Amino acid sequence: MHKPEPAAYEHYYRAYIELVDQEPILEKLESLKNSTFKLLSNLTDEQANHAYAPGKWTVKQLAGHLIDAERTFAYRAFAFSRGQAELPGFEENIYVERANSNDRPIQDLAAELKTLREANLYMLRAMTPQQIETHGIANGHPIQVNTIVYQMAGHEVHHLNLLRDRYGIY
């Protein structure tokens, strides 16, 4: 897989894709799987129940959002690679509200995210070059499977940066 050129995707994907360096993307996803798991699973529930400001997500809710996004990005990549033409968007705040992440141990959330990523890496490694280049429409906007894979990594990096910068979690 190759890092998509900015002209190949909608401008609002740029913030995530620019966070991904030139490391091969599947290696980057593997690395993130391990580092994010280590970071989240080493937190206490007290740390994970923290929100950096009123009305903001707790660390557990942020972890739940990473799980929701991982599922969503992976399903988009899967569906488009198999010929599905269009999929709806998802309202992240409604998903977070209904996920009940605050009622779960942070270690369970960390393990679920790691397991999802492992399964998704199997799926991505099995895709042919033609499937990786397939396009679909997500949330009303055209996107290529390759771009979704980079979006998956960049989205995670974005939230890891928030954990560091706003939550004080390294």
Short mmCIF file of N, CA and C in Angstrom, two decimals:
data_model
loop_
_atom_site.label_atom_id
_atom_site.label_comp_id
_atom_site.label_asym_id
_atom_site.label_seq_id
_atom_site.Cartn_x
_atom_site.Cartn_y
_atom_site.Cartn_z
N MET A 1 0.85 -1.18 0.00
CA MET A 1 0.00 0.00 0.00
C MET A 1 0.89 1.24 0.00
N HIS A 2 0.38 2.29 -0.58
CA HIS A 2 1.12 3.53 -0.67
C HIS A 2 0.33 4.64 0.02
N LYS A 3 1.06 5.61 0.55
CA LYS A 3 0.38 6.75 1.16
C LYS A 3 -0.31 7.54 0.05
N PRO A 4 -1.60 7.80 0.21
CA PRO A 4 -2.32 8.51 -0.85
C PRO A 4 -1.88 9.97 -0.96
N GLU A 5 -1.89 10.46 -2.16
CA GLU A 5 -1.59 11.87 -2.42
C GLU A 5 -2.80 12.70 -2.01
N PRO A 6 -2.59 13.91 -1.52
CA PRO A 6 -3.73 14.75 -1.09
C PRO A 6 -4.81 14.94 -2.15
N ALA A 7 -4.45 14.94 -3.41
CA ALA A 7 -5.45 15.11 -4.47
C ALA A 7 -6.37 13.89 -4.59
N ALA A 8 -6.00 12.78 -3.97
CA ALA A 8 -6.76 11.54 -4.10
C ALA A 8 -7.88 11.40 -3.07
N TYR A 9 -8.02 12.34 -2.16
CA TYR A 9 -9.05 12.21 -1.13
C TYR A 9 -9.60 13.58 -0.73
N GLU A 10 -10.75 13.55 -0.08
CA GLU A 10 -11.41 14.78 0.38
C GLU A 10 -10.54 15.49 1.42
N HIS A 11 -10.63 16.79 1.46
CA HIS A 11 -9.77 17.60 2.33
C HIS A 11 -9.91 17.28 3.81
N TYR A 12 -11.10 16.88 4.25
CA TYR A 12 -11.27 16.64 5.69
C TYR A 12 -10.61 15.35 6.16
N TYR A 13 -10.14 14.49 5.26
CA TYR A 13 -9.36 13.31 5.64
C TYR A 13 -7.90 13.69 5.89
N ARG A 14 -7.50 14.86 5.40
CA ARG A 14 -6.09 15.27 5.42
C ARG A 14 -5.50 15.27 6.83
N ALA A 15 -6.24 15.77 7.81
CA ALA A 15 -5.70 15.89 9.17
C ALA A 15 -5.23 14.54 9.70
N TYR A 16 -5.97 13.48 9.40
CA TYR A 16 -5.57 12.15 9.87
C TYR A 16 -4.43 11.59 9.03
N ILE A 17 -4.54 11.69 7.74
CA ILE A 17 -3.55 11.07 6.85
C ILE A 17 -2.18 11.73 7.01
N GLU A 18 -2.16 13.03 7.26
CA GLU A 18 -0.88 13.71 7.47
C GLU A 18 -0.17 13.27 8.74
N LEU A 19 -0.89 12.67 9.67
CA LEU A 19 -0.28 12.18 10.91
C LEU A 19 0.46 10.86 10.73
N VAL A 20 0.31 10.25 9.56
CA VAL A 20 0.95 8.96 9.29
C VAL A 20 2.24 9.22 8.52
N ASP A 21 3.33 8.71 9.08
CA ASP A 21 4.63 8.91 8.43
C ASP A 21 4.78 7.96 7.25
N GLN A 22 5.98 7.85 6.74
CA GLN A 22 6.22 7.04 5.54
C GLN A 22 6.47 5.55 5.85
N GLU A 23 6.40 5.17 7.12
CA GLU A 23 6.54 3.76 7.50
C GLU A 23 5.47 2.95 6.75
N PRO A 24 5.81 1.74 6.30
CA PRO A 24 4.76 0.92 5.65
C PRO A 24 3.52 0.83 6.55
N ILE A 25 2.37 1.06 5.95
CA ILE A 25 1.14 1.25 6.73
C ILE A 25 0.77 0.02 7.58
N LEU A 26 0.96 -1.17 7.08
CA LEU A 26 0.61 -2.34 7.89
C LEU A 26 1.55 -2.47 9.08
N GLU A 27 2.81 -2.10 8.90
CA GLU A 27 3.74 -2.08 10.03
C GLU A 27 3.33 -1.01 11.04
N LYS A 28 2.87 0.13 10.55
CA LYS A 28 2.41 1.21 11.42
C LYS A 28 1.20 0.75 12.23
N LEU A 29 0.25 0.08 11.59
CA LEU A 29 -0.94 -0.41 12.30
C LEU A 29 -0.55 -1.46 13.35
N GLU A 30 0.40 -2.30 13.02
CA GLU A 30 0.89 -3.31 13.97
C GLU A 30 1.55 -2.62 15.17
N SER A 31 2.37 -1.64 14.90
CA SER A 31 3.05 -0.90 15.97
C SER A 31 2.04 -0.18 16.86
N LEU A 32 1.07 0.48 16.25
CA LEU A 32 0.04 1.17 17.02
C LEU A 32 -0.77 0.19 17.86
N LYS A 33 -1.05 -0.97 17.31
CA LYS A 33 -1.78 -1.99 18.06
C LYS A 33 -1.09 -2.27 19.39
N ASN A 34 0.21 -2.47 19.32
CA ASN A 34 0.96 -2.82 20.52
C ASN A 34 1.15 -1.64 21.47
N SER A 35 1.48 -0.47 20.93
CA SER A 35 1.73 0.67 21.81
C SER A 35 0.45 1.19 22.46
N THR A 36 -0.65 1.20 21.72
CA THR A 36 -1.92 1.66 22.29
C THR A 36 -2.41 0.68 23.34
N PHE A 37 -2.27 -0.61 23.07
CA PHE A 37 -2.65 -1.60 24.07
C PHE A 37 -1.86 -1.41 25.35
N LYS A 38 -0.56 -1.24 25.23
CA LYS A 38 0.30 -1.06 26.41
C LYS A 38 -0.11 0.19 27.18
N LEU A 39 -0.31 1.28 26.45
CA LEU A 39 -0.70 2.54 27.09
C LEU A 39 -2.01 2.40 27.85
N LEU A 40 -3.04 1.89 27.18
CA LEU A 40 -4.37 1.81 27.80
C LEU A 40 -4.43 0.76 28.90
N SER A 41 -3.83 -0.38 28.69
CA SER A 41 -3.95 -1.46 29.67
C SER A 41 -3.17 -1.18 30.95
N ASN A 42 -2.24 -0.23 30.91
CA ASN A 42 -1.48 0.13 32.11
C ASN A 42 -2.13 1.23 32.94
N LEU A 43 -3.28 1.72 32.49
CA LEU A 43 -3.99 2.75 33.24
C LEU A 43 -4.80 2.14 34.37
N THR A 44 -4.99 2.92 35.40
CA THR A 44 -5.93 2.51 36.46
C THR A 44 -7.32 2.95 36.04
N ASP A 45 -8.34 2.40 36.68
CA ASP A 45 -9.69 2.85 36.37
C ASP A 45 -9.87 4.32 36.74
N GLU A 46 -9.20 4.77 37.79
CA GLU A 46 -9.28 6.19 38.16
C GLU A 46 -8.75 7.07 37.02
N GLN A 47 -7.61 6.71 36.47
CA GLN A 47 -7.06 7.45 35.34
C GLN A 47 -8.00 7.37 34.13
N ALA A 48 -8.56 6.20 33.88
CA ALA A 48 -9.38 5.97 32.70
C ALA A 48 -10.77 6.61 32.81
N ASN A 49 -11.20 6.94 34.01
CA ASN A 49 -12.48 7.61 34.21
C ASN A 49 -12.36 9.13 34.12
N HIS A 50 -11.16 9.61 33.87
CA HIS A 50 -10.88 11.05 33.80
C HIS A 50 -11.28 11.64 32.45
N ALA A 51 -11.92 12.79 32.51
CA ALA A 51 -12.17 13.62 31.32
C ALA A 51 -11.42 14.93 31.55
N TYR A 52 -10.78 15.47 30.54
CA TYR A 52 -9.94 16.64 30.73
C TYR A 52 -10.73 17.93 30.93
N ALA A 53 -12.03 17.91 30.63
CA ALA A 53 -12.88 19.08 30.83
C ALA A 53 -14.32 18.61 30.92
N PRO A 54 -15.20 19.41 31.54
CA PRO A 54 -16.61 19.04 31.59
C PRO A 54 -17.18 18.85 30.18
N GLY A 55 -17.95 17.80 30.02
CA GLY A 55 -18.58 17.52 28.73
C GLY A 55 -17.69 16.81 27.74
N LYS A 56 -16.44 16.56 28.09
CA LYS A 56 -15.53 15.84 27.21
C LYS A 56 -15.54 14.36 27.57
N TRP A 57 -15.09 13.54 26.65
CA TRP A 57 -15.07 12.10 26.88
C TRP A 57 -14.06 11.74 27.95
N THR A 58 -14.38 10.68 28.69
CA THR A 58 -13.39 10.10 29.58
C THR A 58 -12.40 9.30 28.73
N VAL A 59 -11.30 8.90 29.34
CA VAL A 59 -10.34 8.05 28.62
C VAL A 59 -11.03 6.76 28.18
N LYS A 60 -11.89 6.20 29.03
CA LYS A 60 -12.62 4.99 28.65
C LYS A 60 -13.50 5.24 27.43
N GLN A 61 -14.17 6.38 27.41
CA GLN A 61 -15.02 6.70 26.27
C GLN A 61 -14.18 6.91 25.01
N LEU A 62 -13.02 7.53 25.17
CA LEU A 62 -12.12 7.69 24.03
C LEU A 62 -11.68 6.32 23.51
N ALA A 63 -11.37 5.40 24.43
CA ALA A 63 -11.01 4.03 24.02
C ALA A 63 -12.18 3.37 23.30
N GLY A 64 -13.39 3.56 23.83
CA GLY A 64 -14.58 3.01 23.16
C GLY A 64 -14.76 3.61 21.78
N HIS A 65 -14.48 4.90 21.64
CA HIS A 65 -14.55 5.55 20.33
C HIS A 65 -13.53 4.96 19.37
N LEU A 66 -12.32 4.68 19.85
CA LEU A 66 -11.32 4.03 19.00
C LEU A 66 -11.81 2.67 18.52
N ILE A 67 -12.49 1.94 19.38
CA ILE A 67 -13.06 0.64 19.01
C ILE A 67 -14.14 0.84 17.93
N ASP A 68 -15.05 1.78 18.17
CA ASP A 68 -16.11 2.05 17.18
C ASP A 68 -15.52 2.45 15.83
N ALA A 69 -14.53 3.33 15.85
CA ALA A 69 -13.91 3.80 14.61
C ALA A 69 -13.17 2.67 13.92
N GLU A 70 -12.47 1.84 14.68
CA GLU A 70 -11.76 0.70 14.09
C GLU A 70 -12.74 -0.20 13.35
N ARG A 71 -13.87 -0.48 13.99
CA ARG A 71 -14.90 -1.31 13.34
C ARG A 71 -15.44 -0.64 12.08
N THR A 72 -15.71 0.65 12.18
CA THR A 72 -16.29 1.38 11.06
C THR A 72 -15.32 1.45 9.88
N PHE A 73 -14.07 1.83 10.14
CA PHE A 73 -13.09 1.91 9.06
C PHE A 73 -12.86 0.54 8.44
N ALA A 74 -12.76 -0.48 9.27
CA ALA A 74 -12.52 -1.83 8.76
C ALA A 74 -13.70 -2.31 7.91
N TYR A 75 -14.92 -2.04 8.37
CA TYR A 75 -16.07 -2.46 7.59
C TYR A 75 -16.13 -1.73 6.25
N ARG A 76 -15.79 -0.46 6.26
CA ARG A 76 -15.76 0.27 5.00
C ARG A 76 -14.74 -0.34 4.04
N ALA A 77 -13.54 -0.59 4.55
CA ALA A 77 -12.50 -1.19 3.71
C ALA A 77 -12.96 -2.55 3.18
N PHE A 78 -13.52 -3.36 4.05
CA PHE A 78 -14.01 -4.69 3.67
C PHE A 78 -15.12 -4.58 2.62
N ALA A 79 -16.12 -3.76 2.91
CA ALA A 79 -17.28 -3.65 2.02
C ALA A 79 -16.89 -3.11 0.65
N PHE A 80 -16.09 -2.07 0.61
CA PHE A 80 -15.68 -1.50 -0.67
C PHE A 80 -14.80 -2.47 -1.44
N SER A 81 -13.94 -3.20 -0.74
CA SER A 81 -13.07 -4.16 -1.44
C SER A 81 -13.87 -5.30 -2.04
N ARG A 82 -15.07 -5.53 -1.53
CA ARG A 82 -15.94 -6.59 -2.04
C ARG A 82 -17.00 -6.09 -3.00
N GLY A 83 -16.98 -4.79 -3.32
CA GLY A 83 -17.89 -4.28 -4.32
C GLY A 83 -19.04 -3.44 -3.82
N GLN A 84 -19.17 -3.27 -2.53
CA GLN A 84 -20.22 -2.39 -2.00
C GLN A 84 -19.91 -0.97 -2.46
N ALA A 85 -20.92 -0.26 -2.91
CA ALA A 85 -20.68 1.06 -3.49
C ALA A 85 -20.77 2.20 -2.49
N GLU A 86 -21.67 2.09 -1.51
CA GLU A 86 -21.90 3.24 -0.63
C GLU A 86 -22.29 2.78 0.77
N LEU A 87 -21.77 3.48 1.76
CA LEU A 87 -22.09 3.22 3.16
C LEU A 87 -22.36 4.54 3.88
N PRO A 88 -23.23 4.52 4.88
CA PRO A 88 -23.52 5.75 5.62
C PRO A 88 -22.38 6.12 6.56
N GLY A 89 -22.45 7.33 7.08
CA GLY A 89 -21.51 7.75 8.11
C GLY A 89 -21.97 7.25 9.47
N PHE A 90 -21.25 7.68 10.50
CA PHE A 90 -21.72 7.35 11.84
C PHE A 90 -21.53 8.56 12.73
N GLU A 91 -22.44 8.74 13.66
CA GLU A 91 -22.39 9.87 14.58
C GLU A 91 -21.64 9.43 15.83
N GLU A 92 -20.40 9.83 15.91
CA GLU A 92 -19.50 9.35 16.96
C GLU A 92 -20.02 9.61 18.37
N ASN A 93 -20.64 10.74 18.61
CA ASN A 93 -21.12 11.04 19.96
C ASN A 93 -22.27 10.13 20.39
N ILE A 94 -23.13 9.80 19.45
CA ILE A 94 -24.22 8.86 19.77
C ILE A 94 -23.63 7.47 20.05
N TYR A 95 -22.68 7.06 19.24
CA TYR A 95 -22.04 5.77 19.45
C TYR A 95 -21.37 5.72 20.82
N VAL A 96 -20.63 6.76 21.17
CA VAL A 96 -19.93 6.80 22.47
C VAL A 96 -20.94 6.74 23.61
N GLU A 97 -22.01 7.51 23.48
CA GLU A 97 -23.04 7.54 24.52
C GLU A 97 -23.66 6.16 24.75
N ARG A 98 -23.87 5.43 23.68
CA ARG A 98 -24.55 4.13 23.78
C ARG A 98 -23.60 2.96 24.02
N ALA A 99 -22.30 3.20 24.03
CA ALA A 99 -21.33 2.10 24.18
C ALA A 99 -21.13 1.67 25.62
N ASN A 100 -21.50 2.49 26.58
CA ASN A 100 -21.32 2.17 28.00
C ASN A 100 -19.87 1.85 28.35
N SER A 101 -18.94 2.52 27.72
CA SER A 101 -17.53 2.26 27.97
C SER A 101 -17.12 2.57 29.41
N ASN A 102 -17.76 3.56 30.03
CA ASN A 102 -17.41 3.90 31.40
C ASN A 102 -17.73 2.78 32.39
N ASP A 103 -18.59 1.84 31.99
CA ASP A 103 -18.96 0.72 32.86
C ASP A 103 -18.01 -0.47 32.71
N ARG A 104 -17.01 -0.35 31.88
CA ARG A 104 -16.10 -1.46 31.61
C ARG A 104 -14.71 -1.17 32.13
N PRO A 105 -13.99 -2.20 32.51
CA PRO A 105 -12.58 -1.98 32.89
C PRO A 105 -11.77 -1.53 31.67
N ILE A 106 -10.85 -0.63 31.88
CA ILE A 106 -10.03 -0.12 30.78
C ILE A 106 -9.23 -1.25 30.15
N GLN A 107 -8.84 -2.25 30.93
CA GLN A 107 -8.08 -3.37 30.38
C GLN A 107 -8.91 -4.15 29.36
N ASP A 108 -10.22 -4.27 29.58
CA ASP A 108 -11.10 -4.93 28.61
C ASP A 108 -11.19 -4.13 27.32
N LEU A 109 -11.32 -2.82 27.45
CA LEU A 109 -11.37 -1.97 26.26
C LEU A 109 -10.07 -2.07 25.48
N ALA A 110 -8.95 -2.05 26.18
CA ALA A 110 -7.64 -2.16 25.52
C ALA A 110 -7.52 -3.49 24.79
N ALA A 111 -7.94 -4.57 25.44
CA ALA A 111 -7.85 -5.90 24.82
C ALA A 111 -8.77 -6.01 23.61
N GLU A 112 -9.96 -5.42 23.69
CA GLU A 112 -10.88 -5.46 22.55
C GLU A 112 -10.30 -4.72 21.35
N LEU A 113 -9.74 -3.53 21.59
CA LEU A 113 -9.14 -2.76 20.50
C LEU A 113 -7.99 -3.53 19.87
N LYS A 114 -7.16 -4.15 20.69
CA LYS A 114 -6.03 -4.92 20.18
C LYS A 114 -6.51 -6.11 19.33
N THR A 115 -7.53 -6.78 19.81
CA THR A 115 -8.07 -7.94 19.10
C THR A 115 -8.69 -7.54 17.76
N LEU A 116 -9.42 -6.43 17.76
CA LEU A 116 -9.99 -5.93 16.50
C LEU A 116 -8.89 -5.62 15.50
N ARG A 117 -7.85 -4.95 15.95
CA ARG A 117 -6.75 -4.59 15.06
C ARG A 117 -6.09 -5.85 14.51
N GLU A 118 -5.89 -6.85 15.36
CA GLU A 118 -5.28 -8.10 14.87
C GLU A 118 -6.13 -8.71 13.76
N ALA A 119 -7.43 -8.77 13.97
CA ALA A 119 -8.33 -9.32 12.95
C ALA A 119 -8.29 -8.47 11.68
N ASN A 120 -8.27 -7.16 11.84
CA ASN A 120 -8.25 -6.28 10.67
C ASN A 120 -6.95 -6.39 9.90
N LEU A 121 -5.85 -6.61 10.59
CA LEU A 121 -4.58 -6.81 9.89
C LEU A 121 -4.62 -8.07 9.03
N TYR A 122 -5.23 -9.14 9.52
CA TYR A 122 -5.40 -10.33 8.68
C TYR A 122 -6.20 -10.00 7.43
N MET A 123 -7.30 -9.26 7.60
CA MET A 123 -8.13 -8.88 6.46
C MET A 123 -7.34 -8.04 5.46
N LEU A 124 -6.63 -7.03 5.95
CA LEU A 124 -5.89 -6.13 5.06
C LEU A 124 -4.77 -6.85 4.33
N ARG A 125 -4.07 -7.74 5.01
CA ARG A 125 -2.98 -8.49 4.37
C ARG A 125 -3.48 -9.42 3.27
N ALA A 126 -4.73 -9.83 3.38
CA ALA A 126 -5.30 -10.75 2.39
C ALA A 126 -5.86 -10.04 1.16
N MET A 127 -5.97 -8.72 1.21
CA MET A 127 -6.53 -7.99 0.07
C MET A 127 -5.56 -7.96 -1.09
N THR A 128 -6.11 -8.06 -2.27
CA THR A 128 -5.31 -7.96 -3.49
C THR A 128 -5.02 -6.49 -3.78
N PRO A 129 -4.03 -6.20 -4.62
CA PRO A 129 -3.80 -4.80 -5.02
C PRO A 129 -5.04 -4.15 -5.63
N GLN A 130 -5.82 -4.92 -6.38
CA GLN A 130 -7.04 -4.37 -6.99
C GLN A 130 -8.05 -3.99 -5.90
N GLN A 131 -8.18 -4.81 -4.88
CA GLN A 131 -9.11 -4.49 -3.79
C GLN A 131 -8.66 -3.25 -3.03
N ILE A 132 -7.37 -3.10 -2.82
CA ILE A 132 -6.83 -1.94 -2.11
C ILE A 132 -7.12 -0.65 -2.88
N GLU A 133 -7.18 -0.74 -4.19
CA GLU A 133 -7.40 0.46 -5.02
C GLU A 133 -8.89 0.75 -5.25
N THR A 134 -9.77 -0.11 -4.76
CA THR A 134 -11.21 0.06 -4.97
C THR A 134 -11.73 1.31 -4.26
N HIS A 135 -12.71 1.95 -4.87
CA HIS A 135 -13.34 3.14 -4.30
C HIS A 135 -14.76 2.81 -3.84
N GLY A 136 -15.23 3.60 -2.91
CA GLY A 136 -16.61 3.56 -2.48
C GLY A 136 -16.99 4.95 -1.99
N ILE A 137 -18.21 5.06 -1.49
CA ILE A 137 -18.68 6.33 -0.94
C ILE A 137 -19.03 6.09 0.52
N ALA A 138 -18.36 6.83 1.39
CA ALA A 138 -18.62 6.74 2.83
C ALA A 138 -19.07 8.11 3.32
N ASN A 139 -20.20 8.13 3.99
CA ASN A 139 -20.72 9.38 4.54
C ASN A 139 -20.89 10.44 3.44
N GLY A 140 -21.26 9.98 2.24
CA GLY A 140 -21.51 10.88 1.13
C GLY A 140 -20.28 11.33 0.36
N HIS A 141 -19.10 10.80 0.71
CA HIS A 141 -17.86 11.24 0.07
C HIS A 141 -17.09 10.06 -0.50
N PRO A 142 -16.54 10.20 -1.70
CA PRO A 142 -15.76 9.11 -2.29
C PRO A 142 -14.46 8.89 -1.51
N ILE A 143 -14.07 7.63 -1.39
CA ILE A 143 -12.84 7.28 -0.70
C ILE A 143 -12.35 5.93 -1.22
N GLN A 144 -11.06 5.77 -1.25
CA GLN A 144 -10.43 4.54 -1.71
C GLN A 144 -10.07 3.69 -0.49
N VAL A 145 -10.10 2.38 -0.65
CA VAL A 145 -9.74 1.46 0.44
C VAL A 145 -8.37 1.83 1.01
N ASN A 146 -7.41 2.08 0.15
CA ASN A 146 -6.07 2.45 0.59
C ASN A 146 -6.11 3.66 1.53
N THR A 147 -6.92 4.64 1.19
CA THR A 147 -7.03 5.85 2.01
C THR A 147 -7.67 5.52 3.36
N ILE A 148 -8.64 4.64 3.37
CA ILE A 148 -9.28 4.23 4.62
C ILE A 148 -8.25 3.62 5.57
N VAL A 149 -7.35 2.83 5.03
CA VAL A 149 -6.32 2.20 5.87
C VAL A 149 -5.44 3.26 6.51
N TYR A 150 -5.05 4.27 5.75
CA TYR A 150 -4.27 5.37 6.31
C TYR A 150 -5.09 6.20 7.29
N GLN A 151 -6.37 6.36 7.00
CA GLN A 151 -7.26 7.07 7.91
C GLN A 151 -7.36 6.34 9.25
N MET A 152 -7.40 5.02 9.21
CA MET A 152 -7.46 4.20 10.41
C MET A 152 -6.26 4.51 11.32
N ALA A 153 -5.09 4.52 10.74
CA ALA A 153 -3.87 4.79 11.52
C ALA A 153 -3.84 6.24 12.00
N GLY A 154 -4.12 7.18 11.12
CA GLY A 154 -4.06 8.59 11.48
C GLY A 154 -5.08 8.97 12.54
N HIS A 155 -6.24 8.37 12.49
CA HIS A 155 -7.27 8.62 13.50
C HIS A 155 -6.76 8.18 14.87
N GLU A 156 -6.13 7.04 14.92
CA GLU A 156 -5.60 6.56 16.19
C GLU A 156 -4.49 7.47 16.70
N VAL A 157 -3.58 7.87 15.82
CA VAL A 157 -2.50 8.78 16.21
C VAL A 157 -3.09 10.10 16.74
N HIS A 158 -4.11 10.61 16.08
CA HIS A 158 -4.78 11.84 16.53
C HIS A 158 -5.25 11.70 17.98
N HIS A 159 -5.90 10.59 18.29
CA HIS A 159 -6.42 10.41 19.65
C HIS A 159 -5.32 10.10 20.65
N LEU A 160 -4.26 9.46 20.23
CA LEU A 160 -3.11 9.29 21.12
C LEU A 160 -2.49 10.64 21.45
N ASN A 161 -2.44 11.53 20.47
CA ASN A 161 -1.94 12.88 20.73
C ASN A 161 -2.82 13.62 21.73
N LEU A 162 -4.14 13.43 21.62
CA LEU A 162 -5.05 14.03 22.60
C LEU A 162 -4.83 13.46 23.99
N LEU A 163 -4.62 12.15 24.08
CA LEU A 163 -4.34 11.56 25.39
C LEU A 163 -3.09 12.18 26.01
N ARG A 164 -2.11 12.44 25.20
CA ARG A 164 -0.87 13.05 25.70
C ARG A 164 -1.08 14.52 26.04
N ASP A 165 -1.65 15.27 25.10
CA ASP A 165 -1.69 16.72 25.23
C ASP A 165 -2.79 17.23 26.14
N ARG A 166 -3.94 16.56 26.16
CA ARG A 166 -5.07 17.08 26.95
C ARG A 166 -5.35 16.27 28.21
N TYR A 167 -5.02 14.99 28.17
CA TYR A 167 -5.29 14.14 29.33
C TYR A 167 -4.04 13.92 30.17
N GLY A 168 -2.87 14.24 29.63
CA GLY A 168 -1.63 14.05 30.36
C GLY A 168 -1.22 12.60 30.49
N ILE A 169 -1.66 11.77 29.55
CA ILE A 169 -1.35 10.34 29.57
C ILE A 169 -0.31 10.04 28.50
N TYR A 170 0.77 9.44 28.88
CA TYR A 170 1.85 9.11 27.94
C TYR A 170 1.95 7.63 27.82
#
